[in-house]
Amino acid sequence: MNQSMVLTGDRPTGQLHLGHYVGSLTQRLTLQNQYPLFVLIADTQVLNNDVIKGSHVKENILSLMRSYLACGLDPQKVIFILQSRVPALFELTQYLSNLVSLSLVMRNPTIKTENKLYNDNEQLNMGFLNYPIAQTADVILFGANLVPVGEDQVPILQFANDVIDKFHYQFNTSMFKTIEPLLSHYPRLIGIDGVNKMAKSLNNAIFLFDDEKSLKEKINKMYTDPGHIRVSDPGQVQGNVVFSFLDVFMRDKQHLEALKEHYKKGGLGDVTLKKLLFEEINIILKPIKEKEFAYSDKELLDILQSGTSYANIIAQDNMEKIRDVIFR
Amino acid sequence: MNQSMVLTGDRPTGQLHLGHYVGSLTQRLTLQNQYPLFVLIADTQVLNNDVIKGSHVKENILSLMRSYLACGLDPQKVIFILQSRVPALFELTQYLSNLVSLSLVMRNPTIKTENKLYNDNEQLNMGFLNYPIAQTADVILFGANLVPVGEDQVPILQFANDVIDKFHYQFNTSMFKTIEPLLSHYPRLIGIDGVNKMAKSLNNAIFLFDDEKSLKEKINKMYTDPGHIRVSDPGQVQGNVVFSFLDVFMRDKQHLEALKEHYKKGGLGDVTLKKLLFEEINIILKPIKEKEFAYSDKELLDILQSGTSYANIIAQDNMEKIRDVIFR
């Protein structure tokens, strides 16, 4: 258990989009060559905010696996895990819940934030309150200690470390590694509306498997500077959605700076800029789309099942040790 | 799933006592001949109020099994289940928790009462809040619909039926049977202190395996009427601990009424009464103690394991159906 291991994952809520690519998938492509990498498809977590979301989980799991492999995650290196098929995760979550007070959960900033985003008009449900505990179990059951997160998600890991501390103290052990964040260098990608972060539910996403026609249409919808009417007019770069995207996707940063100066002075048209953005994004998406159907549904499920079986061996072994500590 | 089935059980917190015998064990001896009977040893529930209680669970499980069989529960008829070894229970609990609001849990009278009894000075913990949900899972996973309870525990079953209703409504199904109480006709047995209900933790219990010497000592400790100093003095029956016990254990109720009249008039000594009570209780405990070592530890664990294996077959089959409804 001394080697560093990475655990990360996604909820199977729909197709992956450019926000995922920038925020996590590129990082995973690097990580798979540096550490043992577990990628957990969090299908039971999907039910936390809305049980009815269970209705598309099967197709969303396939969609995730298809995206992962198309992006270049290597099934020889990455251990893909289907959360609902690791029984010890449920068991460990229940044991850990005995160590966690309601007030500790309520203080968790992620619970506060997500509650605001999704549940404002609903009553808090127990599944939602249990979810940071379940996330802690996700990490420690497999012996992982590194978790890729954005700055805003660091409190989740602090919560997990609090739970680990309580476990260690309560059972006089030091069996779990401290969890450390692998901070993502990218802020969350904005959506094509230029207002909210990119999210399927907000209808502002560019999906990894969008065809070129859709990609063009979406880029054409982006706001630039409403005052920039004729090509010759000076334009605003600040708050200009196309430039926000170019900031992320344009590889030649020097050229980008020159374009910004040109745009501010006037004489650079939105159509030219949008064409450029299309090309920069298409360079990323084209090879991904070419691999969209490299694996059949059955092959994708086989890879997921094989990873899950391997993960279950680790999980059962660790769960045995955890039970021995609890029921000593 | 149309046949009525009974689920009941105990937390492995220590030796069983006369309170258990009167309140549940005798009822089970009848039930085992009427219905399929699941007896669940709730070892994970033990951790809800105090994780540290995990430290004696192994020996307490053996003690429970030894008591069950010594009392006459028949391993050919009863399915004994070790809760922690049915992974689907943890899974179902987690799924159900998505249907239950924090406020529904907080309104549960049992949560209120037990919180007062055990946790007054502690913060509410999530395991404790999850426990009525876990109890619901205990019953419905195996397809049971009858649960022996005292009047005070009926709200637990109402809670379970609320959760079932929510599940049925949410997933447009009617897969679970409504849970019905099998009301126990006995009130909770009082302890030898005559003040509190009989409980190991209150140091006022007569254990099933107490030897005759201990039984005599415990009965001798019982308060009678402090005003009844000489045998010839008239005595009080009301509030007299020995009579409280005779009310429960004396088989010849007519004789008991005559004794009460005699005692009130004067001329009936406490020593005579206590000797009588000893005999009545000893008639129950003697055959139980004779069977205390009828099974070896290994045989007891084998019976428990075999019941748990059988229960897991039912559990996995039902869990498959439940998953199909959730992840449809």
XYZ file of C-alpha atoms in Angstrom:
656
model
C 0.000 0.000 0.000
C 3.035 2.334 -0.155
C 2.929 3.164 -3.821
C 1.043 6.299 -4.828
C -2.156 5.561 -6.712
C -4.630 7.858 -8.396
C -8.402 7.599 -8.247
C -10.648 9.719 -10.386
C -13.904 9.256 -12.254
C -17.154 10.588 -13.576
C -20.852 10.232 -12.985
C -22.511 8.674 -16.021
C -24.913 11.540 -16.601
C -24.455 12.016 -20.339
C -21.932 12.555 -23.090
C -18.544 14.008 -22.207
C -17.784 17.484 -23.522
C -14.826 19.790 -24.059
C -15.026 20.900 -20.428
C -14.244 17.336 -19.362
C -11.480 17.123 -21.930
C -9.760 20.249 -20.688
C -10.482 19.715 -17.003
C -9.728 16.056 -16.544
C -9.220 13.866 -19.615
C -5.926 15.432 -20.745
C -4.601 15.157 -17.201
C -5.543 11.460 -17.120
C -3.646 10.843 -20.359
C -0.516 11.976 -18.509
C -1.373 10.270 -15.232
C -1.871 6.858 -16.831
C 1.863 6.844 -17.592
C 2.900 7.947 -14.107
C 0.775 6.045 -11.583
C -1.613 3.151 -11.239
C -4.802 4.937 -12.310
C -8.312 3.947 -11.243
C -11.159 5.536 -13.210
C -14.428 5.023 -11.366
C -17.748 5.303 -13.169
C -19.884 6.585 -10.311
C -23.221 5.118 -11.334
C -24.641 4.896 -7.822
C -23.696 8.508 -7.117
C -25.868 9.525 -10.042
C -28.905 8.651 -7.939
C -27.975 10.994 -5.102
C -29.667 14.103 -6.334
C -32.401 12.480 -8.288
C -33.146 8.773 -8.294
C -34.943 9.131 -11.575
C -31.564 9.699 -13.236
C -31.080 5.953 -12.978
C -33.104 5.628 -16.162
C -30.284 6.425 -18.600
C -27.345 5.135 -16.657
C -26.754 2.043 -18.794
C -26.335 4.006 -22.028
C -24.349 6.719 -20.241
C -21.889 4.139 -18.922
C -21.253 2.965 -22.456
C -20.906 6.556 -23.611
C -18.294 7.250 -20.918
C -16.273 4.159 -21.779
C -16.424 5.034 -25.485
C -15.193 8.564 -24.736
C -12.398 7.422 -22.434
C -10.923 5.034 -24.967
C -11.441 7.386 -27.901
C -9.512 10.073 -25.998
C -6.598 7.717 -25.523
C -7.029 6.211 -22.070
C -5.321 2.856 -22.381
C -7.202 -0.195 -21.068
C -3.828 -1.877 -20.548
C -2.888 0.829 -18.059
C -6.107 2.185 -16.584
C -8.347 0.223 -14.221
C -11.931 1.126 -15.081
C -14.379 0.420 -12.258
C -18.162 0.334 -12.205
C -19.026 1.654 -8.747
C -22.299 -0.252 -8.290
C -20.510 -3.553 -8.847
C -18.045 -3.181 -5.975
C -20.119 -4.334 -2.981
C -17.392 -3.432 -0.480
C -17.872 0.255 -1.371
C -21.388 0.163 0.084
C -20.156 -1.699 3.117
C -17.272 0.659 3.829
C -19.547 3.674 3.340
C -21.885 2.327 6.001
C -19.049 1.699 8.452
C -17.550 5.149 7.862
C -20.942 6.789 8.349
C -20.759 5.769 12.003
C -17.743 8.047 12.391
C -19.229 11.121 10.758
C -21.534 13.568 12.475
C -24.394 15.242 10.656
C -22.821 18.598 11.427
C -19.517 17.619 9.798
C -21.412 16.714 6.635
C -23.428 19.919 6.749
C -20.261 22.030 7.026
C -18.832 20.448 3.858
C -18.704 23.288 1.304
C -19.401 20.922 -1.564
C -22.595 19.756 0.087
C -23.558 23.384 0.584
C -22.776 24.337 -3.011
C -24.329 21.325 -4.687
C -27.353 21.607 -2.503
C -27.790 25.132 -3.786
C -27.265 24.099 -7.409
C -29.513 21.088 -7.559
C -31.703 20.775 -4.508
C -32.765 24.207 -3.484
C -36.434 23.440 -3.581
C -36.183 19.918 -2.325
C -35.630 18.590 1.103
C -32.153 17.372 1.832
C -32.085 13.649 1.253
C -30.011 11.120 3.144
C -28.324 9.794 0.001
C -27.083 13.276 -0.753
C -25.815 13.708 2.801
C -24.083 10.336 2.624
C -22.349 11.148 -0.620
C -19.150 12.729 0.747
C -18.805 9.632 2.938
C -19.283 7.374 -0.083
C -16.656 9.416 -1.951
C -14.223 8.865 0.884
C -14.855 5.130 0.615
C -14.263 5.303 -3.160
C -10.740 6.582 -2.594
C -9.533 4.629 0.417
C -11.014 1.225 -0.389
C -8.647 0.792 -3.332
C -5.697 2.270 -1.450
C -5.538 5.374 -3.638
C -4.021 8.559 -2.228
C -3.950 11.008 -5.127
C -7.136 12.568 -6.460
C -7.236 15.040 -9.342
C -9.439 17.977 -8.363
C -10.018 21.635 -9.036
C -9.317 24.182 -6.289
C -13.030 24.235 -5.458
C -13.059 20.505 -4.733
C -10.198 20.497 -2.226
C -12.678 20.577 0.709
C -13.981 17.149 -0.404
C -10.518 15.749 0.197
C -10.203 17.581 3.507
C -13.458 15.936 4.515
C -12.071 12.544 3.459
C -8.911 13.122 5.485
C -11.028 14.088 8.500
C -12.863 10.777 8.188
C -9.565 8.899 7.860
C -8.261 10.663 10.990
C -11.382 9.663 12.907
C -11.020 6.070 11.733
C -7.334 5.959 12.690
C -8.007 7.486 16.083
C -11.049 5.342 16.834
C -9.433 2.053 15.887
C -5.864 2.916 16.842
C -4.475 2.219 13.399
C -2.775 4.097 10.562
C -3.880 1.867 7.722
C -4.984 4.538 5.244
C -2.770 6.948 3.369
C -3.461 10.661 3.585
C -5.279 11.808 0.469
C -3.609 14.517 -1.543
C -5.067 16.634 -4.320
C -3.575 16.640 -7.797
C -4.618 20.168 -8.657
C -5.832 20.764 -12.168
C -4.168 23.786 -13.793
C -7.202 24.622 -15.842
C -10.150 26.547 -14.478
C -13.538 25.159 -15.413
C -14.300 25.679 -19.075
C -17.067 28.155 -19.767
C -20.010 27.122 -21.955
C -20.763 28.489 -25.411
C -23.211 30.877 -23.722
C -20.183 32.561 -22.151
C -22.029 32.739 -18.827
C -22.062 29.376 -17.084
C -19.537 26.580 -16.881
C -19.952 24.068 -19.664
C -22.602 21.510 -18.700
C -24.890 19.208 -20.633
C -27.816 20.293 -18.462
C -27.255 23.956 -19.370
C -27.404 23.255 -23.096
C -24.122 25.109 -23.664
C -21.740 22.225 -24.309
C -19.538 21.130 -27.190
C -19.513 17.333 -26.992
C -16.486 15.211 -27.839
C -18.429 13.406 -30.549
C -20.130 16.471 -32.051
C -19.713 16.345 -35.817
C -18.007 19.219 -37.630
C -21.330 20.738 -38.647
C -22.545 20.914 -35.023
C -19.183 22.230 -33.884
C -19.357 25.030 -36.482
C -22.921 25.884 -35.498
C -22.048 26.046 -31.820
C -19.030 28.267 -32.416
C -21.141 30.519 -34.630
C -23.592 30.967 -31.757
C -20.875 32.364 -29.462
C -21.150 36.023 -28.529
C -18.214 38.234 -29.419
C -18.429 41.982 -28.840
C -21.917 43.356 -29.592
C -20.280 46.737 -30.387
C -18.037 45.162 -33.021
C -20.373 45.568 -35.991
C -18.100 46.153 -38.954
C -14.787 44.340 -39.377
C -13.042 47.696 -39.206
C -14.572 48.556 -35.788
C -12.334 48.216 -32.716
C -13.463 45.238 -30.609
C -13.471 44.139 -26.978
C -11.459 41.062 -26.014
C -12.642 41.043 -22.410
C -15.932 39.130 -22.096
C -15.664 37.975 -25.692
C -16.617 34.299 -25.639
C -14.568 33.388 -28.700
C -11.415 34.816 -27.110
C -12.220 32.976 -23.866
C -12.143 29.756 -25.866
C -9.057 30.769 -27.840
C -7.305 31.421 -24.505
C -7.796 27.758 -23.725
C -7.465 26.096 -27.120
C -5.065 28.168 -29.211
C -1.678 26.520 -29.015
C 0.353 29.478 -30.396
C -0.002 31.947 -27.522
C 2.158 34.565 -29.283
C -0.112 34.511 -32.297
C -3.104 34.788 -29.940
C -1.672 37.939 -28.341
C -1.163 39.454 -31.809
C -4.768 38.607 -32.725
C -6.042 40.306 -29.573
C -4.117 43.497 -30.392
C -5.419 43.398 -33.960
C -9.017 42.875 -32.745
C -8.779 45.774 -30.294
C -7.489 48.099 -33.015
C -10.118 46.956 -35.498
C -9.826 45.165 -38.820
C -10.143 41.579 -37.547
C -13.520 39.982 -38.254
C -15.474 37.608 -36.019
C -15.851 35.139 -38.878
C -12.071 34.814 -39.195
C -11.736 34.319 -35.431
C -14.476 31.709 -35.301
C -12.941 29.825 -38.193
C -9.649 29.780 -36.306
C -11.346 28.533 -33.141
C -13.098 25.826 -35.141
C -9.736 24.635 -36.470
C -8.107 24.613 -33.050
C -10.937 22.617 -31.502
C -11.270 20.352 -34.515
C -7.602 19.379 -34.217
C -8.488 17.962 -30.805
C -11.862 16.442 -31.610
C -11.122 14.919 -35.024
C -8.850 12.088 -33.827
C -11.241 11.432 -30.932
C -14.188 11.090 -33.292
C -12.179 8.819 -35.559
C -11.864 6.417 -32.623
C -15.496 6.723 -31.513
C -16.365 3.262 -32.814
C -12.978 1.596 -32.362
C -14.581 -0.663 -29.740
C -17.945 -2.414 -29.871
C -20.388 -2.050 -26.997
C -19.513 -5.547 -25.910
C -15.784 -4.821 -25.913
C -16.354 -1.667 -23.858
C -18.398 -3.564 -21.278
C -15.823 -6.359 -21.186
C -13.051 -3.866 -20.434
C -15.170 -2.296 -17.706
C -16.055 -5.683 -16.250
C -12.473 -6.847 -16.275
C -11.307 -3.666 -14.500
C -14.114 -4.019 -11.985
C -13.156 -7.635 -11.275
C -9.572 -6.613 -10.653
C -10.744 -3.748 -8.430
C -12.932 -6.166 -6.478
C -9.924 -8.317 -5.649
C -8.169 -5.285 -4.154
C -11.402 -4.142 -2.494
C -12.129 -7.492 -0.865
C -8.596 -7.799 0.390
C -8.663 -4.329 1.926
C -12.203 -4.793 3.245
C -11.046 -7.908 5.086
C -8.355 -5.828 6.794
C -10.830 -3.067 7.605
C -13.319 -5.554 9.104
C -10.551 -7.056 11.219
C -9.867 -3.613 12.655
C -13.540 -2.819 13.315
C -14.649 -6.233 14.593
C -11.483 -7.071 16.441
C -42.849 -13.499 -3.156
C -46.486 -14.045 -2.166
C -45.907 -16.177 0.871
C -45.758 -14.424 4.229
C -42.287 -14.443 5.762
C -41.052 -13.243 9.121
C -37.875 -11.298 9.769
C -36.611 -10.642 13.249
C -33.256 -10.490 14.968
C -30.967 -9.088 17.590
C -27.909 -6.933 17.883
C -24.986 -8.971 19.210
C -24.368 -6.766 22.224
C -24.073 -9.431 24.912
C -25.768 -12.419 26.502
C -29.505 -12.834 26.092
C -31.607 -12.514 29.234
C -35.104 -13.322 30.480
C -36.402 -10.108 28.903
C -35.455 -11.457 25.486
C -36.971 -14.826 26.335
C -40.316 -13.334 27.284
C -40.334 -10.598 24.653
C -39.141 -12.420 21.567
C -37.679 -15.899 21.926
C -40.905 -17.655 22.954
C -42.709 -15.958 20.090
C -40.059 -17.200 17.667
C -40.483 -20.771 18.889
C -44.079 -20.532 17.698
C -43.297 -18.587 14.532
C -40.734 -21.114 13.308
C -43.574 -23.586 12.881
C -45.858 -21.119 11.077
C -43.746 -19.161 8.593
C -40.376 -19.078 6.925
C -38.425 -17.323 9.683
C -35.303 -15.225 9.151
C -33.328 -14.381 12.287
C -30.844 -11.623 11.519
C -27.832 -11.043 13.745
C -27.450 -7.295 13.289
C -23.704 -6.988 13.746
C -23.283 -3.879 11.615
C -26.106 -2.146 13.465
C -24.135 -2.599 16.668
C -21.714 0.036 15.407
C -24.377 2.704 14.930
C -24.290 4.230 18.340
C -20.722 3.484 19.193
C -18.190 2.063 16.757
C -16.101 0.850 19.643
C -18.753 -1.792 20.309
C -17.276 -3.688 17.370
C -14.691 -5.073 19.772
C -16.813 -7.865 21.257
C -19.044 -8.615 18.323
C -17.401 -11.912 17.407
C -17.966 -13.479 20.825
C -21.436 -11.952 21.076
C -22.433 -13.516 17.759
C -21.465 -16.925 19.118
C -23.341 -16.200 22.325
C -26.487 -15.308 20.380
C -26.324 -18.455 18.268
C -25.745 -20.571 21.385
C -28.774 -18.997 23.065
C -31.020 -19.354 20.036
C -30.359 -23.039 19.667
C -30.449 -23.751 23.412
C -33.883 -22.094 23.557
C -35.147 -24.388 20.848
C -34.871 -22.460 17.611
C -34.455 -25.175 15.021
C -31.653 -24.732 12.465
C -33.656 -26.922 10.094
C -36.444 -24.352 10.132
C -34.880 -20.987 10.898
C -32.608 -19.098 8.508
C -29.941 -17.422 10.617
C -28.273 -14.489 8.847
C -25.139 -12.540 9.699
C -25.970 -9.016 8.553
C -22.423 -7.900 7.710
C -22.038 -10.815 5.323
C -24.941 -9.884 3.064
C -23.381 -7.249 0.775
C -26.684 -6.463 -0.927
C -28.001 -5.075 2.373
C -25.434 -2.269 2.235
C -26.217 -1.669 -1.414
C -29.981 -1.512 -0.932
C -29.560 0.773 2.082
C -27.604 3.209 -0.051
C -30.207 3.170 -2.828
C -33.071 3.634 -0.377
C -31.270 6.530 1.302
C -31.798 8.521 -1.888
C -35.538 8.325 -1.285
C -35.519 9.432 2.333
C -35.316 13.020 3.498
C -33.387 14.017 6.591
C -36.592 15.372 8.079
C -38.403 12.034 7.633
C -35.603 10.339 9.565
C -35.642 13.014 12.258
C -39.396 12.600 12.752
C -38.979 8.862 13.388
C -39.941 8.380 17.046
C -37.428 5.576 17.467
C -34.597 7.831 16.338
C -35.840 10.444 18.788
C -36.096 7.968 21.674
C -32.844 6.128 21.061
C -31.030 9.386 20.553
C -32.215 10.418 23.990
C -31.260 7.082 25.553
C -27.788 6.667 24.150
C -26.570 9.765 22.401
C -27.733 12.711 24.383
C -24.304 14.203 24.805
C -22.973 13.246 21.426
C -23.574 14.732 18.069
C -25.976 12.841 15.881
C -23.961 10.608 13.604
C -24.826 9.649 10.052
C -24.731 5.918 10.801
C -27.367 6.416 13.430
C -29.504 8.479 11.065
C -29.133 5.825 8.375
C -30.173 3.033 10.671
C -33.956 3.100 10.104
C -33.165 2.974 6.377
C -30.867 -0.003 6.905
C -33.605 -1.696 8.926
C -36.019 -1.221 6.055
C -33.494 -2.877 3.756
C -33.136 -5.772 6.232
C -36.811 -6.595 5.887
C -37.531 -6.021 2.207
C -34.356 -7.474 0.706
C -35.344 -10.986 1.764
C -38.978 -10.467 0.830
C -40.183 -10.607 4.437
C -43.416 -8.861 5.362
C -44.036 -9.769 9.003
C -41.918 -8.305 11.782
C -42.418 -9.105 15.464
C -42.377 -5.844 17.427
C -43.619 -4.258 20.603
C -46.190 -1.443 20.410
C -43.378 1.082 20.817
C -41.619 -0.183 17.690
C -44.580 0.107 15.332
C -43.316 3.507 14.045
C -40.188 1.748 12.692
C -42.441 -0.312 10.454
C -44.459 2.737 9.476
C -41.201 4.354 8.440
C -40.309 1.256 6.405
C -43.701 1.322 4.684
C -43.208 5.016 3.895
C -39.908 4.157 2.218
C -41.550 1.304 0.301
C -44.304 3.695 -0.865
C -41.704 6.177 -2.064
C -39.842 3.434 -3.924
C -43.038 2.156 -5.540
C -44.107 5.640 -6.551
C -40.690 6.712 -7.810
C -40.088 3.608 -9.892
C -43.671 2.850 -10.801
C -43.605 -0.640 -9.348
C -45.265 -2.620 -6.575
C -42.509 -5.133 -5.988
C -42.369 -5.008 -2.185
C -44.977 -6.332 0.209
C -46.408 -4.030 2.858
C -44.740 -4.733 6.180
C -47.022 -5.733 9.010
C -46.248 -5.906 12.719
C -46.628 -9.131 14.660
C -47.407 -7.499 17.982
C -45.842 -9.080 21.024
C -48.378 -9.662 23.804
C -45.821 -9.106 26.534
C -44.780 -5.703 27.747
C -41.050 -5.275 28.223
C -39.817 -7.237 31.207
C -38.693 -5.117 34.110
C -35.194 -5.629 35.581
C -34.479 -7.052 39.019
C -34.123 -3.428 40.215
C -37.860 -3.088 39.593
C -37.267 0.318 38.006
C -35.902 -0.051 34.479
C -36.556 -2.528 31.726
C -34.222 -5.494 31.893
C -30.957 -4.691 30.112
C -27.414 -5.958 30.347
C -26.116 -2.397 30.407
C -28.263 -1.570 33.452
C -26.868 -4.475 35.448
C -30.375 -5.676 36.322
C -30.669 -8.762 34.111
C -31.193 -12.475 34.693
C -29.286 -14.162 31.889
C -30.443 -17.328 30.162
C -27.257 -19.101 31.158
C -27.101 -17.833 34.768
C -26.453 -20.780 37.079
C -28.903 -21.580 39.890
C -26.733 -19.835 42.471
C -26.709 -16.562 40.519
C -30.430 -16.876 39.845
C -31.123 -17.275 43.563
C -28.886 -14.306 44.433
C -30.580 -12.093 41.884
C -34.054 -13.013 43.079
C -32.977 -12.416 46.681
C -31.913 -8.888 45.700
C -35.414 -8.010 44.487
C -37.331 -5.450 46.507
C -40.668 -6.542 47.918
C -42.599 -4.243 50.247
C -40.281 -2.301 52.604
C -43.193 -2.066 55.091
C -43.567 -5.859 55.155
C -41.126 -6.514 57.989
C -42.564 -9.548 59.782
C -44.239 -12.416 57.949
C -47.461 -11.613 59.778
C -47.486 -7.973 58.526
C -49.875 -7.126 55.688
C -47.897 -6.472 52.481
C -48.237 -4.445 49.293
C -48.491 -6.269 45.980
C -48.398 -3.094 43.856
C -44.783 -2.090 43.130
C -43.530 -5.340 44.656
C -40.841 -6.565 42.242
C -41.307 -10.238 43.128
C -45.004 -10.043 42.271
C -44.170 -8.204 39.019
C -42.078 -11.219 38.051
C -44.643 -13.736 39.299
C -47.222 -11.967 37.107
C -45.106 -12.915 34.122
C -43.685 -16.294 35.112
C -46.207 -18.026 37.359
C -48.153 -20.433 35.208
C -51.000 -21.042 37.679
C -52.709 -17.648 37.621
C -55.395 -18.755 40.081
C -52.774 -19.739 42.611
C -51.060 -16.383 42.042
C -54.288 -14.487 42.846
C -54.628 -16.475 46.053
C -51.012 -15.644 46.981
C -51.648 -11.938 46.423
C -54.684 -12.007 48.714
C -52.701 -13.897 51.335
C -49.803 -11.417 51.105
C -52.102 -8.400 51.447
C -53.718 -9.874 54.568
C -50.361 -10.830 56.079
C -48.866 -14.194 56.905
C -47.026 -14.859 53.627
C -43.258 -14.361 53.833
C -40.981 -12.897 51.146
C -38.682 -15.912 51.414
C -41.511 -18.249 50.415
C -42.457 -16.008 47.514
C -38.888 -15.749 46.268
C -38.457 -19.494 46.466
C -41.581 -19.888 44.363
C -40.313 -17.363 41.811
C -36.984 -19.178 41.661
C -38.779 -22.416 40.855
C -40.933 -20.855 38.158
C -37.945 -19.247 36.422
C -35.771 -22.287 36.897
C -38.331 -24.443 35.081
C -37.697 -22.250 32.054
C -33.938 -21.813 32.364
C -32.921 -25.337 33.373
C -33.590 -27.014 30.004
C -31.990 -24.048 28.215
C -28.837 -24.360 30.295
C -28.732 -28.102 29.671
C -28.448 -27.316 25.956
C -25.902 -24.513 26.357
C -23.087 -26.648 24.985
C -25.104 -28.882 22.664
C -23.244 -27.286 19.743
C -19.553 -26.480 19.436
C -18.455 -22.980 18.394
C -17.594 -24.346 14.983
C -21.019 -25.943 14.568
C -22.710 -22.691 15.572
C -20.689 -20.718 13.035
C -21.357 -23.330 10.354
C -25.099 -23.034 10.923
C -24.857 -19.255 10.744
C -22.736 -19.389 7.610
C -25.044 -21.826 5.913
C -28.090 -19.661 6.688
C -26.230 -16.583 5.465
C -25.310 -18.325 2.207
C -28.928 -19.258 1.633
C -30.000 -15.695 2.464
C -27.436 -14.337 0.000
C -28.987 -16.346 -2.805
C -32.364 -14.746 -2.100
C -30.715 -11.345 -1.593
C -28.784 -11.421 -4.850
C -31.822 -12.532 -6.774
C -33.951 -9.738 -5.319
C -31.145 -7.182 -5.656
C -30.920 -7.991 -9.353
C -34.614 -7.183 -9.701
C -34.233 -3.999 -7.676
C -31.284 -2.831 -9.796
C -33.285 -3.508 -12.941
C -35.987 -1.191 -11.637
C -33.563 1.572 -10.612
C -31.179 1.410 -13.582
C -33.799 0.689 -16.197
